[in-house]
Amino acid sequence: MNERILQELSDSFVKLLIPGIRVTIPLTAISFSLGLILALTVALIEIARIPVLNQAVRCYVWIIRTTPMIVQLFVVYYGLPNVGIKLDAFPSAILVFTLSVGAYCSETIRAAILSVSSGQMEAAYCVGMNYLQAMWHIVLPQAFRTAFPPLSNSLIGLVKDTSLAYSVAIVEILATAQRIAARTYDYFWLYCEAGLIYMIICTILTFAQRKIEKKLERTG
Amino acid sequence: MLQATNIKKRFGDNEVLKGISLTVRTGDVVSIVGPSGSGKTTLLRCMNFLEMADEGELNLDDKLYDVRKVRKNEIREYRKKTGFVFQNYNLFANKTALGNVTAGLTIVRKVPAKQAEEIAADALTRVGLQDKMSFYPSQLSGGQQQRVSIARAIAADPSVVFFDEPTSALDPELTKEVLSVMKKLADEGTTMVVVTHEMQFARNVSDRVIFMEDGTVLEEAAAEEFFRNPQSERSVRFLESFSVGAEPG
Ligand SMILES: Nc1ncnc2c1ncn2[C@@H]1O[C@H](COP(=O)(O)OP(=O)(O)O)[C@@H](O)[C@H]1O
Ligand SMILES: [Mg+2]
């Protein structure tokens, strides 16, 4: 590794960090937040076995789990215009990532809710709570503690999956690295550097996860 | 006053309650005793709609509830006027002792937080846990947990409190501390229905005893009367099983 490459890498580091902060992080944050709301809704529908809706959400989960995300991205971004629905790249990516988080995390959340002992629900009923109050104040906070580690893994997985947005012409970290390398031909170093940016983001998230887990352990 | 009339419940082919009737007057302590599997827990659960009876009526404070027609909001109204103490406590694991007691006040009855905390602190003091208010259930002994759950049940000043074998998950030392709290509540005039295997408690604390077997009430009498002079062959044998066994006196 000579000085020229070192210089180039330190110049490009900031150039890669910028799409990381401006694209990857918002893409992840928005998709994950929306996805969690969707996942919770799906989990509650499945647990309450609401007729029709239950079948519908199971069909949705099945489709998402059995098709590659890159195909879903292509269908939404390149395919939907054929049937008259035209979404920009960013909303397309948000839609696909949200649906993915919703499907995978609904399983996590469902299992976590079911792991809370039924006595908790009964005790909540006994003090006069209704179903939603018991869920919201008693069962979900406990389920959250169980679900937190696997949900953190999903979040970290999503950070990395956002690199698929490259395929629908979103200029995120990977696309930026490619553009620079196309000029300098230092593909090896630039792609390694792109990987490094992901490593940094995911490592920070892992530390945050550990901290929060410790805190969750302390209470109760 | 609580009056249950002709409560029937079956699980599939198993007829667990064959038409139970009982009356609990305000201030009374009624113990329900009987062999395991006789339907005591199911009866208690039916009297709080945790289990839906197939047939029967409940009358609480002059409001009649037909178990076949009762609506969800009526059930919630009914439950707000009762307390329930479980065998295995079922304390809210995500809340402190104080939070366990305030939950029913702030969330259900919309009592302002500050006032709810005062009421809860008072209830926890009554069960002798004034210095454990900020502890989580996992940080408390079984006896302390059960006392928190008693505080939770009495905080909103219910018309009747149901206890389902409140001490059977506890060792003798902790059993004593819970029973003494229950005796204190009884002396203070709390209306209680207690399913129990503690014959000393049934005899000394309760006003009346109901002896259940096989889904029916075999005997109902004043407590002292039941123990001194049990009427049926079954109740005699049931009581003998306690005096012969490890149970002291
Ligand atoms: N949820 C249930 N489903 C099916 N059978 C039950 C259920 N709960 C209780 N039973 C049956 O009802 C009978 C009475 O049980 P229970 O009320 O727990 O008696 P006890 O509290 O007097 O020991 C038992 O035969 C038990 O197996
Ligand atoms: Mg029982």
Short mmCIF file of C-alpha atoms and ligand atoms in Angstrom, two decimals:
data_model
loop_
_atom_site.label_atom_id
_atom_site.label_comp_id
_atom_site.label_asym_id
_atom_site.label_seq_id
_atom_site.Cartn_x
_atom_site.Cartn_y
_atom_site.Cartn_z
CA MET A 1 0.00 0.00 0.00
CA ASN A 2 1.71 3.20 -1.09
CA GLU A 3 1.22 6.79 -0.10
CA ARG A 4 -1.04 7.62 -3.04
CA ILE A 5 -3.55 4.98 -2.00
CA LEU A 6 -3.36 6.04 1.62
CA GLN A 7 -4.08 9.62 0.61
CA GLU A 8 -6.92 8.51 -1.61
CA LEU A 9 -8.46 6.35 1.08
CA SER A 10 -8.43 9.13 3.62
CA ASP A 11 -10.03 11.49 1.05
CA SER A 12 -12.67 8.94 0.15
CA PHE A 13 -13.43 8.04 3.76
CA VAL A 14 -15.42 11.23 4.23
CA LYS A 15 -16.99 10.83 0.79
CA LEU A 16 -18.27 7.40 1.87
CA LEU A 17 -19.29 8.56 5.30
CA ILE A 18 -21.57 11.24 3.86
CA PRO A 19 -23.92 8.85 2.00
CA GLY A 20 -23.70 6.66 5.09
CA ILE A 21 -25.09 9.45 7.20
CA ARG A 22 -27.42 10.91 4.59
CA VAL A 23 -28.77 7.72 3.02
CA THR A 24 -27.97 4.50 4.86
CA ILE A 25 -28.86 5.72 8.34
CA PRO A 26 -32.16 7.45 7.44
CA LEU A 27 -33.11 4.53 5.20
CA THR A 28 -32.47 2.15 8.09
CA ALA A 29 -34.08 4.29 10.76
CA ILE A 30 -37.27 5.00 8.82
CA SER A 31 -37.71 1.45 7.53
CA PHE A 32 -37.00 -0.08 10.91
CA SER A 33 -39.40 2.20 12.81
CA LEU A 34 -42.22 1.69 10.33
CA GLY A 35 -41.35 -1.99 10.11
CA LEU A 36 -41.62 -2.45 13.89
CA ILE A 37 -45.07 -0.86 13.96
CA LEU A 38 -46.09 -3.17 11.15
CA ALA A 39 -44.51 -6.18 12.88
CA LEU A 40 -46.32 -5.45 16.15
CA THR A 41 -49.62 -5.08 14.29
CA VAL A 42 -49.06 -8.37 12.47
CA ALA A 43 -48.10 -10.13 15.71
CA LEU A 44 -51.19 -8.89 17.53
CA ILE A 45 -53.44 -9.90 14.63
CA GLU A 46 -51.93 -13.39 14.69
CA ILE A 47 -52.21 -13.74 18.47
CA ALA A 48 -55.80 -12.49 18.56
CA ARG A 49 -56.53 -14.73 15.52
CA ILE A 50 -58.68 -12.06 13.94
CA PRO A 51 -60.47 -13.84 11.07
CA VAL A 52 -59.60 -12.82 7.47
CA LEU A 53 -56.93 -10.37 8.67
CA ASN A 54 -55.06 -13.30 10.17
CA GLN A 55 -55.01 -15.14 6.84
CA ALA A 56 -54.03 -11.94 5.05
CA VAL A 57 -51.02 -11.22 7.26
CA ARG A 58 -49.86 -14.81 7.08
CA CYS A 59 -49.96 -14.62 3.31
CA TYR A 60 -47.94 -11.39 3.46
CA VAL A 61 -45.32 -12.90 5.76
CA TRP A 62 -45.10 -15.95 3.52
CA ILE A 63 -44.49 -13.86 0.38
CA ILE A 64 -41.81 -11.72 2.01
CA ARG A 65 -40.00 -14.69 3.50
CA THR A 66 -39.95 -16.72 0.31
CA THR A 67 -38.72 -14.10 -2.14
CA PRO A 68 -35.33 -12.39 -2.31
CA MET A 69 -35.29 -8.78 -1.25
CA ILE A 70 -33.55 -7.72 -4.43
CA VAL A 71 -36.40 -9.21 -6.47
CA GLN A 72 -38.88 -7.32 -4.30
CA LEU A 73 -36.93 -4.11 -4.95
CA PHE A 74 -36.99 -4.74 -8.69
CA VAL A 75 -40.72 -5.48 -8.65
CA VAL A 76 -41.49 -2.29 -6.75
CA TYR A 77 -39.10 0.10 -8.47
CA TYR A 78 -38.85 -1.21 -12.02
CA GLY A 79 -42.04 -3.29 -12.17
CA LEU A 80 -44.80 -1.27 -10.58
CA PRO A 81 -44.61 1.56 -13.17
CA ASN A 82 -45.94 -0.99 -15.68
CA VAL A 83 -49.18 -1.15 -13.71
CA GLY A 84 -49.31 2.59 -13.27
CA ILE A 85 -47.68 2.93 -9.83
CA LYS A 86 -44.56 5.02 -10.00
CA LEU A 87 -42.46 5.35 -6.87
CA ASP A 88 -39.13 7.12 -6.58
CA ALA A 89 -36.12 5.05 -5.62
CA PHE A 90 -36.02 6.13 -1.99
CA PRO A 91 -39.70 5.45 -1.21
CA SER A 92 -39.42 2.15 -3.09
CA ALA A 93 -36.54 1.10 -0.88
CA ILE A 94 -38.37 2.26 2.27
CA LEU A 95 -41.41 0.25 1.23
CA VAL A 96 -39.47 -2.95 0.59
CA PHE A 97 -37.32 -2.70 3.72
CA THR A 98 -40.34 -1.87 5.88
CA LEU A 99 -42.23 -4.88 4.57
CA SER A 100 -39.22 -7.05 5.25
CA VAL A 101 -38.78 -5.85 8.83
CA GLY A 102 -42.53 -6.19 9.35
CA ALA A 103 -42.50 -9.82 8.25
CA TYR A 104 -39.37 -11.05 10.01
CA CYS A 105 -39.79 -9.10 13.22
CA SER A 106 -43.46 -10.06 13.58
CA GLU A 107 -42.28 -13.60 14.28
CA THR A 108 -39.86 -12.35 16.91
CA ILE A 109 -42.47 -10.17 18.56
CA ARG A 110 -45.14 -12.85 18.43
CA ALA A 111 -42.87 -15.38 20.14
CA ALA A 112 -41.87 -12.81 22.76
CA ILE A 113 -45.49 -11.96 23.56
CA LEU A 114 -46.39 -15.65 23.84
CA SER A 115 -43.44 -16.18 26.20
CA VAL A 116 -45.01 -13.85 28.77
CA SER A 117 -46.91 -16.03 31.24
CA SER A 118 -50.69 -15.96 30.86
CA GLY A 119 -50.93 -15.15 34.58
CA GLN A 120 -49.69 -11.64 33.79
CA MET A 121 -52.67 -11.03 31.54
CA GLU A 122 -55.05 -12.53 34.11
CA ALA A 123 -53.63 -10.38 36.91
CA ALA A 124 -54.07 -7.32 34.69
CA TYR A 125 -57.69 -8.29 34.04
CA CYS A 126 -58.20 -8.73 37.77
CA VAL A 127 -57.25 -5.14 38.51
CA GLY A 128 -59.81 -4.09 35.90
CA MET A 129 -57.71 -3.58 32.78
CA ASN A 130 -59.11 -4.30 29.33
CA TYR A 131 -57.23 -6.26 26.68
CA LEU A 132 -55.38 -3.31 25.18
CA GLN A 133 -54.42 -1.83 28.56
CA ALA A 134 -53.12 -5.21 29.72
CA MET A 135 -51.16 -5.66 26.49
CA TRP A 136 -49.72 -2.17 26.45
CA HIS A 137 -48.84 -1.72 30.12
CA ILE A 138 -48.03 -5.26 31.23
CA VAL A 139 -47.41 -7.78 28.46
CA LEU A 140 -45.62 -5.73 25.79
CA PRO A 141 -43.01 -4.18 28.11
CA GLN A 142 -42.08 -7.69 29.21
CA ALA A 143 -42.16 -9.04 25.67
CA PHE A 144 -39.92 -6.16 24.62
CA ARG A 145 -37.17 -7.32 26.95
CA THR A 146 -37.27 -10.77 25.40
CA ALA A 147 -37.49 -9.43 21.87
CA PHE A 148 -34.80 -6.79 22.26
CA PRO A 149 -31.71 -8.89 21.39
CA PRO A 150 -33.20 -10.52 18.27
CA LEU A 151 -34.67 -7.18 17.19
CA SER A 152 -31.23 -5.62 17.54
CA ASN A 153 -29.87 -8.32 15.27
CA SER A 154 -32.57 -7.49 12.74
CA LEU A 155 -31.61 -3.82 12.91
CA ILE A 156 -27.96 -4.61 12.25
CA GLY A 157 -29.01 -6.91 9.44
CA LEU A 158 -31.06 -4.11 7.95
CA VAL A 159 -28.11 -1.68 7.99
CA LYS A 160 -26.24 -4.11 5.78
CA ASP A 161 -29.27 -4.96 3.63
CA THR A 162 -29.70 -1.31 2.72
CA SER A 163 -26.70 -1.79 0.42
CA LEU A 164 -29.21 -3.52 -1.88
CA ALA A 165 -30.66 -0.07 -2.51
CA TYR A 166 -27.66 0.28 -4.80
CA SER A 167 -29.58 -1.85 -7.30
CA VAL A 168 -32.33 0.76 -7.66
CA ALA A 169 -29.92 3.59 -8.29
CA ILE A 170 -29.81 4.99 -4.77
CA VAL A 171 -26.41 6.49 -4.17
CA GLU A 172 -25.56 4.97 -0.83
CA ILE A 173 -22.18 3.85 0.52
CA LEU A 174 -21.53 1.06 -1.95
CA ALA A 175 -22.57 3.07 -5.00
CA THR A 176 -20.35 5.93 -3.90
CA ALA A 177 -17.39 3.59 -3.48
CA GLN A 178 -18.00 2.22 -6.93
CA ARG A 179 -18.11 5.68 -8.48
CA ILE A 180 -14.82 6.66 -6.94
CA ALA A 181 -13.18 3.37 -7.87
CA ALA A 182 -14.41 3.68 -11.46
CA ARG A 183 -12.21 6.74 -11.67
CA THR A 184 -9.16 5.47 -9.79
CA TYR A 185 -9.37 1.70 -10.43
CA ASP A 186 -8.64 0.99 -6.74
CA TYR A 187 -11.62 -1.32 -6.43
CA PHE A 188 -10.07 -3.46 -3.74
CA TRP A 189 -9.31 -0.64 -1.36
CA LEU A 190 -12.51 1.27 -1.92
CA TYR A 191 -14.79 -1.70 -1.47
CA CYS A 192 -12.87 -2.61 1.69
CA GLU A 193 -13.38 0.93 2.86
CA ALA A 194 -17.10 0.72 2.11
CA GLY A 195 -17.17 -2.42 4.25
CA LEU A 196 -15.34 -0.53 6.98
CA ILE A 197 -18.04 2.13 7.09
CA TYR A 198 -20.68 -0.58 7.59
CA MET A 199 -18.49 -2.13 10.26
CA ILE A 200 -18.29 1.16 12.11
CA ILE A 201 -22.05 1.76 12.02
CA CYS A 202 -22.83 -1.82 13.09
CA THR A 203 -20.21 -1.80 15.83
CA ILE A 204 -21.66 1.38 17.30
CA LEU A 205 -25.10 -0.24 17.23
CA THR A 206 -23.75 -3.36 18.92
CA PHE A 207 -22.28 -1.30 21.74
CA ALA A 208 -25.58 0.53 22.16
CA GLN A 209 -27.37 -2.81 22.22
CA ARG A 210 -25.12 -4.12 25.01
CA LYS A 211 -25.65 -0.98 27.06
CA ILE A 212 -29.42 -1.14 26.72
CA GLU A 213 -29.48 -4.87 27.50
CA LYS A 214 -27.56 -4.21 30.71
CA LYS A 215 -30.03 -1.54 31.64
CA LEU A 216 -33.00 -3.80 30.88
CA GLU A 217 -31.48 -6.50 33.08
CA ARG A 218 -31.17 -4.16 36.01
CA THR A 219 -34.87 -3.31 36.12
CA GLY A 220 -36.75 -6.29 37.48
CA MET B 1 -72.35 -8.63 49.61
CA LEU B 2 -71.61 -11.34 47.08
CA GLN B 3 -74.10 -13.98 46.17
CA ALA B 4 -73.43 -16.78 43.69
CA THR B 5 -76.36 -18.84 42.52
CA ASN B 6 -76.27 -22.19 40.77
CA ILE B 7 -72.85 -21.80 39.14
CA LYS B 8 -72.23 -24.57 36.63
CA LYS B 9 -69.11 -25.21 34.64
CA ARG B 10 -67.88 -28.05 32.51
CA PHE B 11 -64.63 -28.62 30.65
CA GLY B 12 -65.63 -30.88 27.79
CA ASP B 13 -67.15 -33.97 29.40
CA ASN B 14 -65.83 -33.06 32.82
CA GLU B 15 -68.55 -31.43 34.88
CA VAL B 16 -66.41 -29.45 37.31
CA LEU B 17 -69.03 -27.29 39.04
CA LYS B 18 -72.45 -28.85 39.43
CA GLY B 19 -74.49 -25.86 40.49
CA ILE B 20 -72.75 -24.05 43.32
CA SER B 21 -74.48 -21.42 45.42
CA LEU B 22 -72.96 -19.37 48.19
CA THR B 23 -73.40 -16.10 49.98
CA VAL B 24 -70.66 -13.89 51.37
CA ARG B 25 -71.90 -11.12 53.60
CA THR B 26 -70.02 -7.85 53.87
CA GLY B 27 -67.19 -8.22 56.37
CA ASP B 28 -67.35 -12.01 56.30
CA VAL B 29 -64.41 -14.30 55.75
CA VAL B 30 -65.43 -17.50 54.03
CA SER B 31 -62.96 -20.36 53.64
CA ILE B 32 -63.46 -22.89 50.88
CA VAL B 33 -61.82 -26.22 51.66
CA GLY B 34 -61.90 -29.62 50.03
CA PRO B 35 -59.74 -32.19 48.31
CA SER B 36 -57.66 -31.23 45.34
CA GLY B 37 -59.56 -31.41 42.05
CA SER B 38 -62.90 -30.66 43.69
CA GLY B 39 -63.33 -27.44 41.70
CA LYS B 40 -62.33 -24.77 44.23
CA THR B 41 -60.03 -22.87 41.88
CA THR B 42 -62.53 -23.09 39.06
CA LEU B 43 -65.26 -21.71 41.32
CA LEU B 44 -63.10 -18.79 42.36
CA ARG B 45 -62.15 -18.09 38.75
CA CYS B 46 -65.78 -18.25 37.66
CA MET B 47 -66.63 -15.74 40.38
CA ASN B 48 -64.25 -13.27 38.74
CA PHE B 49 -64.95 -14.20 35.10
CA LEU B 50 -61.41 -15.48 34.56
CA GLU B 51 -63.30 -18.59 33.60
CA MET B 52 -66.73 -18.20 32.06
CA ALA B 53 -69.27 -20.38 33.86
CA ASP B 54 -71.82 -22.08 31.63
CA GLU B 55 -74.71 -21.12 33.84
CA GLY B 56 -75.46 -19.21 37.01
CA GLU B 57 -75.82 -15.76 38.48
CA LEU B 58 -73.58 -13.49 40.48
CA ASN B 59 -74.93 -10.69 42.60
CA LEU B 60 -72.38 -8.18 43.81
CA ASP B 61 -73.55 -5.22 45.87
CA ASP B 62 -77.09 -5.60 44.54
CA LYS B 63 -76.09 -5.72 40.92
CA LEU B 64 -77.03 -8.92 39.14
CA TYR B 65 -74.78 -10.57 36.57
CA ASP B 66 -76.12 -13.47 34.53
CA VAL B 67 -72.97 -15.29 33.44
CA ARG B 68 -74.51 -16.21 30.09
CA LYS B 69 -75.40 -12.62 29.19
CA VAL B 70 -72.76 -10.56 30.93
CA ARG B 71 -71.00 -8.00 28.72
CA LYS B 72 -67.33 -7.11 28.63
CA ASN B 73 -67.70 -3.72 30.25
CA GLU B 74 -69.92 -5.23 32.96
CA ILE B 75 -67.15 -7.75 33.68
CA ARG B 76 -64.66 -4.90 34.02
CA GLU B 77 -67.00 -3.03 36.37
CA TYR B 78 -67.40 -6.20 38.42
CA ARG B 79 -63.65 -6.79 38.57
CA LYS B 80 -63.01 -3.23 39.67
CA LYS B 81 -65.07 -4.02 42.76
CA THR B 82 -63.13 -7.20 43.54
CA GLY B 83 -59.56 -8.24 44.20
CA PHE B 84 -57.89 -11.52 43.30
CA VAL B 85 -54.84 -13.11 44.90
CA PHE B 86 -53.25 -15.93 42.93
CA GLN B 87 -51.43 -18.96 44.25
CA ASN B 88 -48.29 -17.95 42.34
CA TYR B 89 -48.73 -14.19 42.95
CA ASN B 90 -48.66 -13.12 39.27
CA LEU B 91 -47.08 -9.81 40.14
CA PHE B 92 -46.42 -7.58 37.14
CA ALA B 93 -42.77 -8.45 36.49
CA ASN B 94 -42.07 -5.13 34.78
CA LYS B 95 -43.25 -3.03 37.72
CA THR B 96 -41.97 -2.30 41.22
CA ALA B 97 -44.02 -3.21 44.27
CA LEU B 98 -45.42 0.31 44.20
CA GLY B 99 -46.07 0.12 40.45
CA ASN B 100 -47.92 -3.15 40.90
CA VAL B 101 -50.33 -1.49 43.27
CA THR B 102 -50.73 1.82 41.43
CA ALA B 103 -51.37 0.18 38.03
CA GLY B 104 -55.03 -0.56 38.74
CA LEU B 105 -55.51 2.94 40.09
CA THR B 106 -53.80 5.06 37.44
CA ILE B 107 -54.45 2.95 34.34
CA VAL B 108 -57.94 1.69 35.14
CA ARG B 109 -59.44 4.26 37.47
CA LYS B 110 -57.49 7.27 36.15
CA VAL B 111 -56.45 8.29 39.66
CA PRO B 112 -53.75 11.01 39.42
CA ALA B 113 -50.27 9.52 39.88
CA LYS B 114 -49.49 11.32 43.11
CA GLN B 115 -52.73 10.32 44.78
CA ALA B 116 -52.37 6.74 43.49
CA GLU B 117 -48.92 6.51 45.04
CA GLU B 118 -50.28 7.62 48.38
CA ILE B 119 -53.02 5.00 48.25
CA ALA B 120 -50.52 2.34 47.17
CA ALA B 121 -48.03 3.28 49.85
CA ASP B 122 -50.83 2.98 52.37
CA ALA B 123 -51.80 -0.48 51.06
CA LEU B 124 -48.17 -1.65 51.12
CA THR B 125 -47.85 -0.37 54.67
CA ARG B 126 -50.90 -2.41 55.67
CA VAL B 127 -49.11 -5.56 54.48
CA GLY B 128 -45.87 -4.49 56.18
CA LEU B 129 -43.89 -3.66 53.06
CA GLN B 130 -43.44 0.09 53.44
CA ASP B 131 -39.67 -0.34 53.01
CA LYS B 132 -39.86 -2.48 49.85
CA MET B 133 -41.89 -0.18 47.62
CA SER B 134 -39.21 0.36 44.98
CA PHE B 135 -38.28 -3.33 44.72
CA TYR B 136 -39.09 -5.41 41.66
CA PRO B 137 -40.85 -8.76 42.17
CA SER B 138 -37.64 -10.63 41.31
CA GLN B 139 -35.96 -8.91 44.24
CA LEU B 140 -38.56 -10.04 46.78
CA SER B 141 -39.10 -13.30 48.64
CA GLY B 142 -42.19 -15.39 47.88
CA GLY B 143 -43.89 -14.19 51.02
CA GLN B 144 -43.14 -10.56 50.21
CA GLN B 145 -44.38 -11.03 46.66
CA GLN B 146 -47.62 -12.49 47.93
CA ARG B 147 -48.04 -9.58 50.31
CA VAL B 148 -47.53 -7.13 47.42
CA SER B 149 -50.19 -9.00 45.51
CA ILE B 150 -52.50 -8.70 48.52
CA ALA B 151 -51.78 -4.96 48.64
CA ARG B 152 -52.60 -4.79 44.93
CA ALA B 153 -55.88 -6.59 45.56
CA ILE B 154 -57.01 -4.36 48.44
CA ALA B 155 -55.74 -0.99 47.20
CA ALA B 156 -58.96 0.08 45.51
CA ASP B 157 -61.04 -0.90 48.54
CA PRO B 158 -62.91 -3.77 46.86
CA SER B 159 -66.19 -5.25 48.04
CA VAL B 160 -64.66 -8.72 48.18
CA VAL B 161 -61.18 -10.21 47.80
CA PHE B 162 -60.68 -13.73 46.42
CA PHE B 163 -57.66 -15.78 47.51
CA ASP B 164 -56.72 -18.98 45.69
CA GLU B 165 -54.44 -20.98 47.99
CA PRO B 166 -52.34 -17.89 48.73
CA THR B 167 -49.74 -19.76 50.78
CA SER B 168 -49.38 -23.10 49.06
CA ALA B 169 -46.31 -21.98 47.10
CA LEU B 170 -44.58 -20.85 50.31
CA ASP B 171 -42.50 -22.56 52.97
CA PRO B 172 -43.88 -22.58 56.54
CA GLU B 173 -42.04 -19.45 57.69
CA LEU B 174 -43.27 -17.35 54.78
CA THR B 175 -46.71 -18.92 55.05
CA LYS B 176 -46.95 -17.55 58.57
CA GLU B 177 -46.14 -14.00 57.52
CA VAL B 178 -48.76 -14.07 54.74
CA LEU B 179 -51.43 -15.64 56.96
CA SER B 180 -50.85 -13.03 59.64
CA VAL B 181 -51.36 -10.27 57.07
CA MET B 182 -54.59 -11.96 55.99
CA LYS B 183 -55.74 -12.24 59.58
CA LYS B 184 -55.08 -8.55 60.06
CA LEU B 185 -57.15 -7.70 56.98
CA ALA B 186 -59.93 -9.94 58.26
CA ASP B 187 -59.86 -8.15 61.61
CA GLU B 188 -60.06 -4.81 59.78
CA GLY B 189 -63.30 -5.98 58.17
CA THR B 190 -62.16 -6.98 54.69
CA THR B 191 -64.62 -9.29 52.96
CA MET B 192 -62.71 -12.36 51.87
CA VAL B 193 -63.27 -15.66 50.08
CA VAL B 194 -60.27 -17.88 50.70
CA VAL B 195 -59.53 -21.24 49.12
CA THR B 196 -57.06 -22.78 51.52
CA HIS B 197 -55.45 -25.90 52.92
CA GLU B 198 -54.49 -24.03 56.10
CA MET B 199 -56.99 -25.51 58.53
CA GLN B 200 -55.77 -23.35 61.42
CA PHE B 201 -56.53 -20.27 59.39
CA ALA B 202 -59.91 -21.60 58.26
CA ARG B 203 -60.83 -22.40 61.82
CA ASN B 204 -59.52 -19.32 63.61
CA VAL B 205 -59.92 -16.53 61.10
CA SER B 206 -62.90 -17.36 58.92
CA ASP B 207 -66.50 -16.92 59.92
CA ARG B 208 -67.77 -19.74 57.76
CA VAL B 209 -66.37 -22.76 56.00
CA ILE B 210 -67.57 -24.30 52.76
CA PHE B 211 -66.53 -27.88 52.13
CA MET B 212 -66.46 -28.75 48.45
CA GLU B 213 -66.14 -32.09 46.83
CA ASP B 214 -66.53 -33.18 43.26
CA GLY B 215 -68.07 -29.92 42.09
CA THR B 216 -70.65 -29.61 44.81
CA VAL B 217 -70.91 -27.97 48.22
CA LEU B 218 -71.11 -30.90 50.62
CA GLU B 219 -71.21 -28.84 53.75
CA GLU B 220 -71.46 -25.24 54.83
CA ALA B 221 -71.20 -24.17 58.45
CA ALA B 222 -69.85 -21.68 60.92
CA ALA B 223 -66.10 -22.28 61.09
CA GLU B 224 -65.91 -23.55 64.64
CA GLU B 225 -68.96 -25.73 64.07
CA PHE B 226 -67.48 -27.30 60.94
CA PHE B 227 -64.27 -28.28 62.68
CA ARG B 228 -65.83 -29.42 65.92
CA ASN B 229 -68.69 -31.28 64.44
CA PRO B 230 -68.30 -32.09 60.71
CA GLN B 231 -71.56 -33.49 59.33
CA SER B 232 -70.62 -35.72 56.43
CA GLU B 233 -68.44 -38.78 56.33
CA ARG B 234 -66.37 -37.12 53.63
CA SER B 235 -65.63 -33.99 55.63
CA VAL B 236 -64.69 -36.11 58.65
CA ARG B 237 -62.20 -38.03 56.54
CA PHE B 238 -60.92 -34.84 54.93
CA LEU B 239 -60.22 -33.28 58.32
CA GLU B 240 -58.61 -36.47 59.58
CA SER B 241 -56.13 -36.34 56.71
CA PHE B 242 -54.86 -33.09 58.21
CA SER B 243 -54.59 -34.12 61.84
CA VAL B 244 -52.86 -37.40 61.01
CA GLY B 245 -50.39 -35.86 58.58
CA ALA B 246 -47.54 -33.47 59.23
CA GLU B 247 -50.00 -30.65 59.81
CA PRO B 248 -49.70 -29.49 63.42
CA GLY B 249 -53.04 -29.37 65.24
N1 LIG C 1 -58.75 -25.05 32.04
C1 LIG C 1 -59.15 -26.31 32.30
N2 LIG C 1 -59.39 -27.17 31.28
C2 LIG C 1 -59.81 -28.42 31.52
N3 LIG C 1 -60.01 -28.93 32.74
C3 LIG C 1 -59.79 -28.13 33.81
C4 LIG C 1 -59.34 -26.78 33.64
N4 LIG C 1 -59.20 -26.23 34.85
C5 LIG C 1 -59.54 -27.19 35.74
N5 LIG C 1 -59.89 -28.31 35.13
C6 LIG C 1 -60.36 -29.56 35.80
O1 LIG C 1 -61.36 -29.20 36.69
C7 LIG C 1 -61.28 -29.97 37.87
C8 LIG C 1 -61.25 -29.08 39.07
O2 LIG C 1 -60.03 -28.35 39.08
P1 LIG C 1 -59.74 -27.18 40.10
O3 LIG C 1 -60.83 -26.18 40.04
O4 LIG C 1 -58.37 -26.69 39.82
O5 LIG C 1 -59.78 -27.94 41.50
P2 LIG C 1 -59.14 -27.54 42.89
O6 LIG C 1 -58.76 -26.09 42.84
O7 LIG C 1 -60.21 -27.83 43.89
O8 LIG C 1 -57.97 -28.43 43.09
C9 LIG C 1 -60.06 -30.86 37.72
O9 LIG C 1 -60.49 -32.12 37.30
C10 LIG C 1 -59.28 -30.19 36.64
O10 LIG C 1 -58.55 -31.14 35.91
MG MG C 2 -56.85 -25.14 43.15
#
